[in-house]
Short mmCIF file of C-alpha atoms in Angstrom, two decimals:
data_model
loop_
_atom_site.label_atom_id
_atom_site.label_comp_id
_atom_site.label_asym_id
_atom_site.label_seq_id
_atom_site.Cartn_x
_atom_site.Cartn_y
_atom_site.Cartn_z
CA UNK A 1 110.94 63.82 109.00
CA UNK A 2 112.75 66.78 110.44
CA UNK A 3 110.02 68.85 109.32
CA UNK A 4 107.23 66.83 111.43
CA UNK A 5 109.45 66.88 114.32
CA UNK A 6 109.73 70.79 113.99
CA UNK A 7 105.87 71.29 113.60
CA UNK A 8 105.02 68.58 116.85
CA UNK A 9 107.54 70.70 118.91
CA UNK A 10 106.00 73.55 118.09
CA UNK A 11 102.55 72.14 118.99
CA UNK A 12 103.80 71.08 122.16
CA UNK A 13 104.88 74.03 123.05
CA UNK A 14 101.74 75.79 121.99
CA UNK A 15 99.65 73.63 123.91
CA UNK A 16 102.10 73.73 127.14
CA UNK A 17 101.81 77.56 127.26
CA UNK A 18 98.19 77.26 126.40
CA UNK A 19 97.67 75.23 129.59
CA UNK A 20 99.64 77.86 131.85
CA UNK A 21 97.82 80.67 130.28
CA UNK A 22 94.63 79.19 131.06
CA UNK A 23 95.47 79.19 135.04
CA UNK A 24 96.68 82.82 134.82
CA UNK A 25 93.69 83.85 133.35
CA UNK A 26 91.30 81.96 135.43
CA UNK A 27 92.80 83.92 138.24
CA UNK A 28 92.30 87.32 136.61
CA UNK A 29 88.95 86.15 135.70
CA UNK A 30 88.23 86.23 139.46
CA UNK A 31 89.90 89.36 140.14
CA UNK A 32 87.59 91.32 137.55
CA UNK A 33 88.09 93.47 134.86
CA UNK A 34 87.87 97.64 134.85
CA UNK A 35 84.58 98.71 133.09
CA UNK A 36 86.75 101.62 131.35
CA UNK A 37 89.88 99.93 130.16
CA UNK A 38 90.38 99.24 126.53
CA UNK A 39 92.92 96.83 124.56
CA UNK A 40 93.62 97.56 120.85
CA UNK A 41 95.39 94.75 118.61
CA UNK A 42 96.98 95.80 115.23
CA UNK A 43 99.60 92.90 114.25
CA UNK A 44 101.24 95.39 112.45
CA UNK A 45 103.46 98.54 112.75
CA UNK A 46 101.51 101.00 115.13
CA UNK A 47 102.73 103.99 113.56
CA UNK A 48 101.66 103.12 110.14
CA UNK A 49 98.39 102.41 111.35
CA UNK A 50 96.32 106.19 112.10
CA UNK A 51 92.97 104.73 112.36
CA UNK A 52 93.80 102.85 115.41
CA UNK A 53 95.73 105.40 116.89
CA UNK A 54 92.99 107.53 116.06
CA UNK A 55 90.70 104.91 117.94
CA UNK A 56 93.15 105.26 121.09
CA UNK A 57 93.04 109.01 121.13
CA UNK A 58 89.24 109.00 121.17
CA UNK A 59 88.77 106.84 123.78
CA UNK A 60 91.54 108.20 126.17
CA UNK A 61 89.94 111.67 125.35
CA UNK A 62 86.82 110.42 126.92
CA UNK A 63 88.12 108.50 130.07
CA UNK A 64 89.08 105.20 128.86
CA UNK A 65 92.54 103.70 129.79
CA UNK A 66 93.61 102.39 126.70
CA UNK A 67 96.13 99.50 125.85
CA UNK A 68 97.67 99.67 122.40
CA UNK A 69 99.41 96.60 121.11
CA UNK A 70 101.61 96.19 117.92
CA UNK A 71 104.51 96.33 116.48
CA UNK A 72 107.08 99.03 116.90
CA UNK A 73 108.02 99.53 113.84
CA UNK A 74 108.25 103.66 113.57
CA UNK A 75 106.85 106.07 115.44
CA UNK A 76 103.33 107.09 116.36
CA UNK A 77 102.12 110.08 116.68
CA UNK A 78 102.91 112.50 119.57
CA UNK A 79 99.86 113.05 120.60
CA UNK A 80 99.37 109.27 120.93
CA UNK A 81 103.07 109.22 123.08
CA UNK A 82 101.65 112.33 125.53
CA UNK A 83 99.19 110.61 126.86
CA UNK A 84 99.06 109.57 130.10
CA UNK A 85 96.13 106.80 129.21
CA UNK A 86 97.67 105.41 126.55
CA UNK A 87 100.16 102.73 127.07
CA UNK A 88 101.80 101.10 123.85
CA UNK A 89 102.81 97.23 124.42
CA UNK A 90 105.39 96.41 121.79
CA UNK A 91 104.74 92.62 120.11
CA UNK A 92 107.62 91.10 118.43
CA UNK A 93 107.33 90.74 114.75
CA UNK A 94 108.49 87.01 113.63
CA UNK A 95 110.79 87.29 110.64
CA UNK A 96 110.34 84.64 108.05
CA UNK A 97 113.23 81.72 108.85
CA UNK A 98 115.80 81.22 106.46
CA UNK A 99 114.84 77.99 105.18
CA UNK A 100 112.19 75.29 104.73
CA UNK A 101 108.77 75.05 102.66
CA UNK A 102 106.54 78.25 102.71
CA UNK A 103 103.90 76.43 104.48
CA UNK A 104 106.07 75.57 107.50
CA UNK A 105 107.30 78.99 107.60
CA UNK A 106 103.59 80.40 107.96
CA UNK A 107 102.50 77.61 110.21
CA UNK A 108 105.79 78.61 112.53
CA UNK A 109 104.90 82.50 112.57
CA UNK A 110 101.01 81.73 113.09
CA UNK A 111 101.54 79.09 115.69
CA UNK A 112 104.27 82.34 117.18
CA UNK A 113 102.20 85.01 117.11
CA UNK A 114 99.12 83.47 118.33
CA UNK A 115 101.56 82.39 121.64
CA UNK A 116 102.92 85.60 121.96
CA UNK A 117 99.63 87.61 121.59
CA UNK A 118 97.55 85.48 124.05
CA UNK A 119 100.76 85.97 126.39
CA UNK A 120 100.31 89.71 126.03
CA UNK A 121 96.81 90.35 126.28
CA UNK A 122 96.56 88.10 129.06
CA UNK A 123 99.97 89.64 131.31
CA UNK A 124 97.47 92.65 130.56
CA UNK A 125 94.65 94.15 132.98
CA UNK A 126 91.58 92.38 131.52
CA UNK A 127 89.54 94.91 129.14
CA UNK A 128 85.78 95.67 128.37
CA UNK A 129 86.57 95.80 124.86
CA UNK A 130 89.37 94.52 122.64
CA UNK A 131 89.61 96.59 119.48
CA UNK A 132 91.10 94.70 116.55
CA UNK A 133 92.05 96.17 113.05
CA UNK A 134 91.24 93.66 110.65
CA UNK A 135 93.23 92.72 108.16
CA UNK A 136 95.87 91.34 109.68
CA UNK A 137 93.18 89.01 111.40
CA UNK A 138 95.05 85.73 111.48
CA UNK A 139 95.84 84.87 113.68
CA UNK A 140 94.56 87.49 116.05
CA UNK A 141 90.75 87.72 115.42
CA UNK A 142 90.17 83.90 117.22
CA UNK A 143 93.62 85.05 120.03
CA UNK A 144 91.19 87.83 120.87
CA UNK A 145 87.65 86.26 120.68
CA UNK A 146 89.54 83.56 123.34
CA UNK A 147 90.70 86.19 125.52
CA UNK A 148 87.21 88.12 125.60
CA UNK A 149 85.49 84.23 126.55
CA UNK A 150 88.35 83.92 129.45
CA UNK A 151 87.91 87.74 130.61
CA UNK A 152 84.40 88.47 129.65
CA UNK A 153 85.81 91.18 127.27
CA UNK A 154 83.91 92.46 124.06
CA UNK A 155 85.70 92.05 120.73
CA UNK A 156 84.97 94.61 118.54
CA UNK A 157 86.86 93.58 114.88
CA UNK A 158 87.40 96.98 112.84
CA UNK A 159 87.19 96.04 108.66
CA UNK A 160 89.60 98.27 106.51
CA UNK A 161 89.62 95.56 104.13
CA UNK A 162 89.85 91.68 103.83
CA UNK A 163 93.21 89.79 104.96
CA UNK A 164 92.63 86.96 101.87
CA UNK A 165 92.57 89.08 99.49
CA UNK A 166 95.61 90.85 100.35
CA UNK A 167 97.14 87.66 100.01
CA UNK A 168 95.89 86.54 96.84
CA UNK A 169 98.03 89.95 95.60
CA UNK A 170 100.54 87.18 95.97
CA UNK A 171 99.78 83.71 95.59
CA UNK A 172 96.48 84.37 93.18
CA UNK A 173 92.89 83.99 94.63
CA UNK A 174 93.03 80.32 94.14
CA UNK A 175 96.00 78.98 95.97
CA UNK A 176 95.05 76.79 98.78
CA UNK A 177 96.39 79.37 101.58
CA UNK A 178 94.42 82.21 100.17
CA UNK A 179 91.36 79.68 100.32
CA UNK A 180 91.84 78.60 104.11
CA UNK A 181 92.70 82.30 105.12
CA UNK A 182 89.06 83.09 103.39
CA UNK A 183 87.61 80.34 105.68
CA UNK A 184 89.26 81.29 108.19
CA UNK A 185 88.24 85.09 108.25
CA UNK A 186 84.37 84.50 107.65
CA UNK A 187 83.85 81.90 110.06
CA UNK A 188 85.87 83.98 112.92
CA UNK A 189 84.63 87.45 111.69
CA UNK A 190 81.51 86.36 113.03
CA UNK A 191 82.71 85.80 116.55
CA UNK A 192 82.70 89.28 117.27
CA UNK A 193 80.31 91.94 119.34
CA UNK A 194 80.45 94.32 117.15
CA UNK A 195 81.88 95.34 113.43
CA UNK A 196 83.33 98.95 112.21
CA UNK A 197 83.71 98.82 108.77
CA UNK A 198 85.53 101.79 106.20
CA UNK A 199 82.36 101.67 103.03
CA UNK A 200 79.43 101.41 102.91
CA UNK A 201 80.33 98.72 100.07
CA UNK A 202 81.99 96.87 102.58
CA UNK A 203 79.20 97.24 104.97
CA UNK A 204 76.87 95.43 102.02
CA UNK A 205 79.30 92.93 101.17
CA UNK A 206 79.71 91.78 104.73
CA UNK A 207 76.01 91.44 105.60
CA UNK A 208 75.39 89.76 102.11
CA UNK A 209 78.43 87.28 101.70
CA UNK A 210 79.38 86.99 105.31
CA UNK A 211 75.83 86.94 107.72
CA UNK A 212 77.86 90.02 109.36
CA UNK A 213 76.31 93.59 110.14
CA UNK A 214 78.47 96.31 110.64
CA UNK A 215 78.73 99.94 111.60
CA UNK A 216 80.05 102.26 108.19
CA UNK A 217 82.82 104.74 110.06
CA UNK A 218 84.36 106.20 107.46
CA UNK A 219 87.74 107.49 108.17
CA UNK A 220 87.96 110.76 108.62
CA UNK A 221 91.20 113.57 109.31
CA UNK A 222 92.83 114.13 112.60
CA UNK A 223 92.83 117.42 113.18
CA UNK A 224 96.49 118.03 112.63
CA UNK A 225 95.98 117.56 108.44
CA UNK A 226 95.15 121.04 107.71
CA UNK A 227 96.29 123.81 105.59
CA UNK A 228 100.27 124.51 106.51
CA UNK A 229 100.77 128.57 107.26
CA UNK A 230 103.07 129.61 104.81
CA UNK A 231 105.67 130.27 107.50
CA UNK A 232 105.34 126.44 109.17
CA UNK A 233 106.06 125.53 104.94
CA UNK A 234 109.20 127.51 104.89
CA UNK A 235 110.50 125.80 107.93
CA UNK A 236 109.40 122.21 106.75
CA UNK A 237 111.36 122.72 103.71
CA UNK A 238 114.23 124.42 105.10
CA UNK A 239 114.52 121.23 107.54
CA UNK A 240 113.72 118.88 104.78
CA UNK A 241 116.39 120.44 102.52
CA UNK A 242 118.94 119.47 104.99
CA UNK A 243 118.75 115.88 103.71
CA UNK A 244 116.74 116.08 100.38
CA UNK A 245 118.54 117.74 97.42
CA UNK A 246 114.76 118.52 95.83
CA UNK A 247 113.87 120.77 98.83
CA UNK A 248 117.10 122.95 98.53
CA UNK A 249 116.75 126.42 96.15
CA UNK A 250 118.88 126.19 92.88
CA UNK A 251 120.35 129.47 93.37
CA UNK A 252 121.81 131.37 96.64
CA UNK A 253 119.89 134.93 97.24
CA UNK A 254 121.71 138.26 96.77
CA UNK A 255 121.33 139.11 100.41
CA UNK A 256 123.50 136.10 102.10
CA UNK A 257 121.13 136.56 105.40
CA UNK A 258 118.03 135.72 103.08
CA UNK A 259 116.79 132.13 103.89
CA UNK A 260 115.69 130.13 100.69
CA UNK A 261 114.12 127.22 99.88
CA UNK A 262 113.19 125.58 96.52
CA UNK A 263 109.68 126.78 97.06
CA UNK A 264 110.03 129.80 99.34
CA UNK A 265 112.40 132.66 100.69
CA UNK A 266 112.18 134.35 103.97
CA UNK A 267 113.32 137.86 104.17
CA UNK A 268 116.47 138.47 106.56
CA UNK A 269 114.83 141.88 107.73
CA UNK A 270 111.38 141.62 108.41
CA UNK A 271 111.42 137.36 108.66
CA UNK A 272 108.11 137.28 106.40
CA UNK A 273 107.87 134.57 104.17
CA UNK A 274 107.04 134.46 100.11
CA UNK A 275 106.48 132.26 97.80
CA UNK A 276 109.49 132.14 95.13
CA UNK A 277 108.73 133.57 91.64
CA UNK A 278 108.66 130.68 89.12
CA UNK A 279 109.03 127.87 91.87
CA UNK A 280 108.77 124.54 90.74
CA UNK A 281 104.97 122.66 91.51
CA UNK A 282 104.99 120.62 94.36
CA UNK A 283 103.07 116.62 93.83
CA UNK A 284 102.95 114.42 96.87
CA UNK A 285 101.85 110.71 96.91
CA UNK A 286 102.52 108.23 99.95
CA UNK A 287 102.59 104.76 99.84
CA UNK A 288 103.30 101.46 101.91
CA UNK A 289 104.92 100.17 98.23
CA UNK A 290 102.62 96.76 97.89
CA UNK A 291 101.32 95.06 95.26
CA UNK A 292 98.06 97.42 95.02
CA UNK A 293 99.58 100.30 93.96
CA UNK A 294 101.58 100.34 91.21
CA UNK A 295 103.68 103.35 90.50
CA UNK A 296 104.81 102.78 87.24
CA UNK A 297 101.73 104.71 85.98
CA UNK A 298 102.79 107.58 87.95
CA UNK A 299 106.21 107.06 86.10
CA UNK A 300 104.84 106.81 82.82
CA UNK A 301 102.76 110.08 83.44
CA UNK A 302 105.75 112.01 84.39
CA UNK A 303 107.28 110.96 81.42
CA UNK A 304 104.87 112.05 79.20
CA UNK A 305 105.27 115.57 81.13
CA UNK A 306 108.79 115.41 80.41
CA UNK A 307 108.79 115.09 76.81
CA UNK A 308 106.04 117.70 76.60
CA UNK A 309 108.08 120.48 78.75
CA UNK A 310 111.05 119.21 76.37
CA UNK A 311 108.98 119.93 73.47
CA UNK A 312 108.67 123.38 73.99
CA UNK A 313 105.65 123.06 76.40
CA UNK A 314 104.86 125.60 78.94
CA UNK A 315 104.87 123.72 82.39
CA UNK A 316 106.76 124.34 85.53
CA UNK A 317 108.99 122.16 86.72
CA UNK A 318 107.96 119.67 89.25
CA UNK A 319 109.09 117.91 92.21
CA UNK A 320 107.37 114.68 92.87
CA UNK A 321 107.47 113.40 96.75
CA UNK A 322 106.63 109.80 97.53
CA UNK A 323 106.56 109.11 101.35
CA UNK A 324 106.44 105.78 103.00
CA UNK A 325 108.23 102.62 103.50
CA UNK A 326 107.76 98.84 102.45
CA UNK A 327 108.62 95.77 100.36
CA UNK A 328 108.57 97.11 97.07
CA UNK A 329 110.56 100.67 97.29
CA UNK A 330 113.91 99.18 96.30
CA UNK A 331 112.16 98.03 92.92
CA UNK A 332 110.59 101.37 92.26
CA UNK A 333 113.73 103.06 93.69
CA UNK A 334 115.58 101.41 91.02
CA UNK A 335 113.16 102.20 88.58
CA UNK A 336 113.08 105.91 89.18
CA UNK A 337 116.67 106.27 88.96
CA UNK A 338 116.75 104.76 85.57
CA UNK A 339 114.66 107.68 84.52
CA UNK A 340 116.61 111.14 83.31
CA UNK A 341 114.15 113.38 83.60
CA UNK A 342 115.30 117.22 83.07
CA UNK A 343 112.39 119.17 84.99
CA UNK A 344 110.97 116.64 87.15
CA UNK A 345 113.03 115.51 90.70
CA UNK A 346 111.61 112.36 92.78
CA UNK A 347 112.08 111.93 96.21
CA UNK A 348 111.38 108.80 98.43
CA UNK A 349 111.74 109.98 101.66
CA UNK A 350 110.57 108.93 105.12
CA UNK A 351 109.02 111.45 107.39
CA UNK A 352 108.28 111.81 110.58
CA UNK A 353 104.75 111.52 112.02
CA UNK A 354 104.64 115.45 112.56
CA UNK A 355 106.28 116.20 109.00
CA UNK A 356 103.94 114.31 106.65
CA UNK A 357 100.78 116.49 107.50
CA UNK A 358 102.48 119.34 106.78
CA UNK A 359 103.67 118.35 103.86
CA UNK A 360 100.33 117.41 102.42
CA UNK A 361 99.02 121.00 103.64
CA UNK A 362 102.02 122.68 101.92
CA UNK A 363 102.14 120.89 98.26
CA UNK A 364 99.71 121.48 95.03
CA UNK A 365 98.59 118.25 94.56
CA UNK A 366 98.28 114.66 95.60
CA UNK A 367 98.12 111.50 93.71
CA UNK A 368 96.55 107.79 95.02
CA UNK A 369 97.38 105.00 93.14
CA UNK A 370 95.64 102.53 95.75
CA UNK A 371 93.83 100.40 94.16
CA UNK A 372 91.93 97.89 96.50
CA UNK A 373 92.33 94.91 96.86
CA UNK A 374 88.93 93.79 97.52
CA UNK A 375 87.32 97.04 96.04
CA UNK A 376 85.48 97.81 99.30
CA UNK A 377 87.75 99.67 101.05
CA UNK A 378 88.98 103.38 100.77
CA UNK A 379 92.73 104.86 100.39
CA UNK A 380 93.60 107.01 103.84
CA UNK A 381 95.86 109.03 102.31
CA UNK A 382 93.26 111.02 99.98
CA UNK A 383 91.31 111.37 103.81
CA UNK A 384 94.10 113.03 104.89
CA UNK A 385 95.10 115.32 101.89
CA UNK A 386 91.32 116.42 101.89
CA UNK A 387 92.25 117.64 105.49
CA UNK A 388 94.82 119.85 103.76
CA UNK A 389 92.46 121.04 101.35
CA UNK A 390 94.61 119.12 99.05
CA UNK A 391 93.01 118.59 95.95
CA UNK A 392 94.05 114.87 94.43
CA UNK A 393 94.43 112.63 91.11
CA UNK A 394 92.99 109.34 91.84
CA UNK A 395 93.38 106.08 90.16
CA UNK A 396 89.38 104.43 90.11
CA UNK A 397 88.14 101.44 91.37
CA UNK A 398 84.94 99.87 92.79
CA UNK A 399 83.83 102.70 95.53
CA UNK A 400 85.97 105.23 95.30
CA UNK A 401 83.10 107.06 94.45
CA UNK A 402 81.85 107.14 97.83
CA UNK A 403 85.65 109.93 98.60
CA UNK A 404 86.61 111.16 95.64
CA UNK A 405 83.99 113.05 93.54
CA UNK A 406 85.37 113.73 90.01
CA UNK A 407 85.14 117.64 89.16
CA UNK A 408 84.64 118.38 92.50
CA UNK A 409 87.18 117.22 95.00
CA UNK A 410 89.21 116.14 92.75
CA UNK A 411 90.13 113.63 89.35
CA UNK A 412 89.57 110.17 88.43
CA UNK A 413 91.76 108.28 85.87
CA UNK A 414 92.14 104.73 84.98
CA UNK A 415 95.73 104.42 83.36
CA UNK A 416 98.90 106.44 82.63
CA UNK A 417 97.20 108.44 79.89
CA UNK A 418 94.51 109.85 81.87
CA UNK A 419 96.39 111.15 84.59
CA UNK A 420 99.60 112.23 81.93
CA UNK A 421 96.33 114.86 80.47
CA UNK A 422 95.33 115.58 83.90
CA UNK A 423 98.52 117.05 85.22
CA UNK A 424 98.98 118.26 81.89
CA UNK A 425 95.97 120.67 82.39
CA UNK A 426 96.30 120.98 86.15
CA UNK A 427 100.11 122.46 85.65
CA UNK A 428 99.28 124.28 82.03
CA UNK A 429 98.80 127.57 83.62
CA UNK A 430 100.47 127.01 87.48
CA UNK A 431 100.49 129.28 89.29
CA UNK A 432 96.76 130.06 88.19
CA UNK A 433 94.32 131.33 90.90
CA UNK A 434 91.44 130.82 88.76
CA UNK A 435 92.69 127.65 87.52
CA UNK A 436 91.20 123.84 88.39
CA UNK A 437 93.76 123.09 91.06
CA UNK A 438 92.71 126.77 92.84
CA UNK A 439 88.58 125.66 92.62
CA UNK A 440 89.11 122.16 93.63
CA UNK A 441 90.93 123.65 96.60
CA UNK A 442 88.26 125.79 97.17
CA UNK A 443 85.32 123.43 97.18
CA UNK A 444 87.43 121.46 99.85
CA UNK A 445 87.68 124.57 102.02
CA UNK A 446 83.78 125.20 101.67
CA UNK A 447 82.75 121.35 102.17
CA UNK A 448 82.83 121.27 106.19
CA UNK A 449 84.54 117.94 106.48
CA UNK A 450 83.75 116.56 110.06
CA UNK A 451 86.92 115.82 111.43
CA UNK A 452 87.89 112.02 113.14
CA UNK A 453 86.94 112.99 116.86
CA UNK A 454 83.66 114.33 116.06
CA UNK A 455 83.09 111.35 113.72
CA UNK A 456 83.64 108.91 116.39
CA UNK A 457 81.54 110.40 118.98
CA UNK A 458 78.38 110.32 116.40
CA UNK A 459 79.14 107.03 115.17
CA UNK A 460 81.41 104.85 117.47
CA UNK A 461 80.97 106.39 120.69
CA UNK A 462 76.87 105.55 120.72
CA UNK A 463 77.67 101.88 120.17
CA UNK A 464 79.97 101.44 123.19
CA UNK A 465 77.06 103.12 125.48
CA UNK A 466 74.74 100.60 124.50
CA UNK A 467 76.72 97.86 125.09
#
């Protein structure tokens, strides 16, 4: 009983701000909207979301105003803060209540976000286009196709993967909510203008299984993930080292005005910068800790290392950093400190948007363990490490084929095993110039990536004109 009278007030109130929304929009309607103002939706944490910030920068670069609106989670990047037509709109994230059946506690945050959303986008300057990064699309895909019906706005729906899925990570593919999110997402994907999408496989998939075409953009790197000058590494590690133990050198220099890190020294006289003799190899992953990437085969690889180097092995040691934040780090966390590993340090650290490039463009390697959930989309972070030159150890799935070309750019494995032999003979001979890590690097340098802004303009850009 209590539980109906929750879910009618709720309605009630829905409805009653529905109504008043209406008015105000019917009176923006009139005023008219600007031809070269854009709104961009991600119902998640802005600065954990770089395509759409990349979308922002692109379109502020070429004379749109741009409104950005998501949560405010951490913090973009400052690029995305500088400019002066880009204007972030926080939205309030609804934490799940402390009691009551699941299904009332989605049906409250739905009912919630759709309010607050409409409330936002319509307090806003009505927009040609509203750009929406799909998944999470519920509830903001229909929010947004009713806005762009009351303001004559064009909703564009970007597709880095599908929302249902995601959830049947969770409930299994079969439970009833993963069903009615499915429904949900094909019958409003189709209410769009037009549809970005991250494959090529997802470009089939949609047009086969959904009646929707869509426009392959396949992410590509900001400019800022590049190589890191060996100076720029000294300092990231030197500022790094101030709170990470696995940054810090293991022994002080002879000459006390000599700056040292764990992977480089700076001398006091002339300030140039070297590489330490016998420095330990340097493996970066990042995550967002979900259920589609599951670290304990990263684990169990480095524990197969271990017991090699402890076997007499010649390896150097390693330092393993894992960047990012989300639900399941305290489990891992846990996890890695059961492990006693001798030569091999793991750190979980969170860096700032201006760090983490730099990090990929100073380490020796990078490992993905994304594994879709839908096996159409494709794992950012190896985009970005390939903007470092980074070569990377990828776990395989339906198209990673279409980033990650084994022998070339990089490694595929399926389980712990594979990827235990791969570092095994990535790090045999490290430091080796003429080894696989040094040609991998090298066929990234030669490859002539096109970078996100010139991506856009041959691919997004075009799209917008016509319309």
């Amino acid at each position: 009983m209590a539980t109906s009278y929750v879910v009618m007030l709720a309605l009630s109130v829905y409805f009653a701000l529905l109504l008043l929304l209406l008015l105000i929009a019917w009176k923006r309607w009139r005023r008219g909207r600007s031809p070269r103002h854009v709104a961009i939706v991600v119902l998640g944490d802005v600065g954990r979301s770089p395509r759409m910030q990349y979308h922002a920068l692109a379109l502020a670069q070429r004379g749109f105003s741009v409104t950005l609106l998501g949560f405010c989670n951490s913090r973009p990047h400052h690029e995305l803060l500088q400019s002066d037509r880009i204007r972030i709109v926080p939205l309030t994230d609804l934490q799940r209540l402390p009691a009551g059946p699941r299904i009332l506690q989605y049906g409250v945050k739905v009912v919630f976000q759709a309010v607050h959303l409409l409330w936002k986008l319509m307090c806003r300057e009505p927009a040609t286009y509203i750009f929406l990064q799909n998944p999470p699309g519920l509830p903001a895909i229909a929010v947004c196709w009713f806005v762009g019906c009351l303001c004559g706005s064009k909703l564009v729906i970007d597709w880095h993967n599908y929302g249902y899925s995601i959830m049947g990570l969770v409930h299994g593919p079969n439970h009833y909510l993963v069903l009615l999110a499915k429904w949900y997402e094909k019958l409003c994907g189709r209410l769009s203008h037009l549809n970005l999408c991250v494959t090529n496989e997802m470009q089939k998939d949609l047009a086969e299984n959904w009646g929707i075409r869509a426009v392959t953009v396949y992410d590509k790197p900001a400019s800022f993930f590049k190589e890191t000058p060996l100076d720029l590494q000294h300092r990231l590690f030197m500022k790094l080292g101030r709170t990470y133990s696995v940054f810090r050198a293991s022994s002080e220099p002879l000459d006390p005005a000599t700056e040292r890190s764990a992977f480089t020294e700076q001398d006091a006289g002339s300030g140039m910068v070297t590489r330490l003799h016998g420095r330990p190899a340097l493996l970066v992953s990042s995550t967002s800790w979900t259920e589609d990437e599951d670290f304990s085969v990263l684990l169990a690889a480095l524990e197969k290392l271990e017991q090699l180097i402890l076997n007499g092995e010649s390896f150097p040691s390693l330092v393993c950093v894992i960047t990012g934040k989300g639900p399941l780090k305290e489990y891992y966390s846990r996890l890695i400190d059961q492990k006693h590993f001798q030569h091999i340090q793991v750190c979980t650290p969170w860096l700032e948007a201006e760090d983490y490039p730099l990090l990929l463009g100073s380490a020796d390697l990078g490992v993905c363990l994304h594994k879709s959930s839908s096996g159409l989309d494709l794992p950012m972070k190896v985009v970005d490490m390939f903007g470092c030159c980074l070569p990377v150890c990828a776990v395989n799935f339906q198209c990673l084929h279409e980033l990650v070309k084994h022998e070339e750019n990089g490694l595929v494995f399926k389980d712990s095993e594979e990827l235990a032999a791969q570092l095994q003979m990535l790090f045999s001979k490290f430091p080796d110039p003429s080894g696989k890590l040094n040609q991998f690097r090298k066929n990234l340098r030669e490859s002539e990536q096109l970078c996100w802004d010139e991506n856009w303009k041959q691919n997004v850009l075009p799209l917008l004109m016509d319309t």
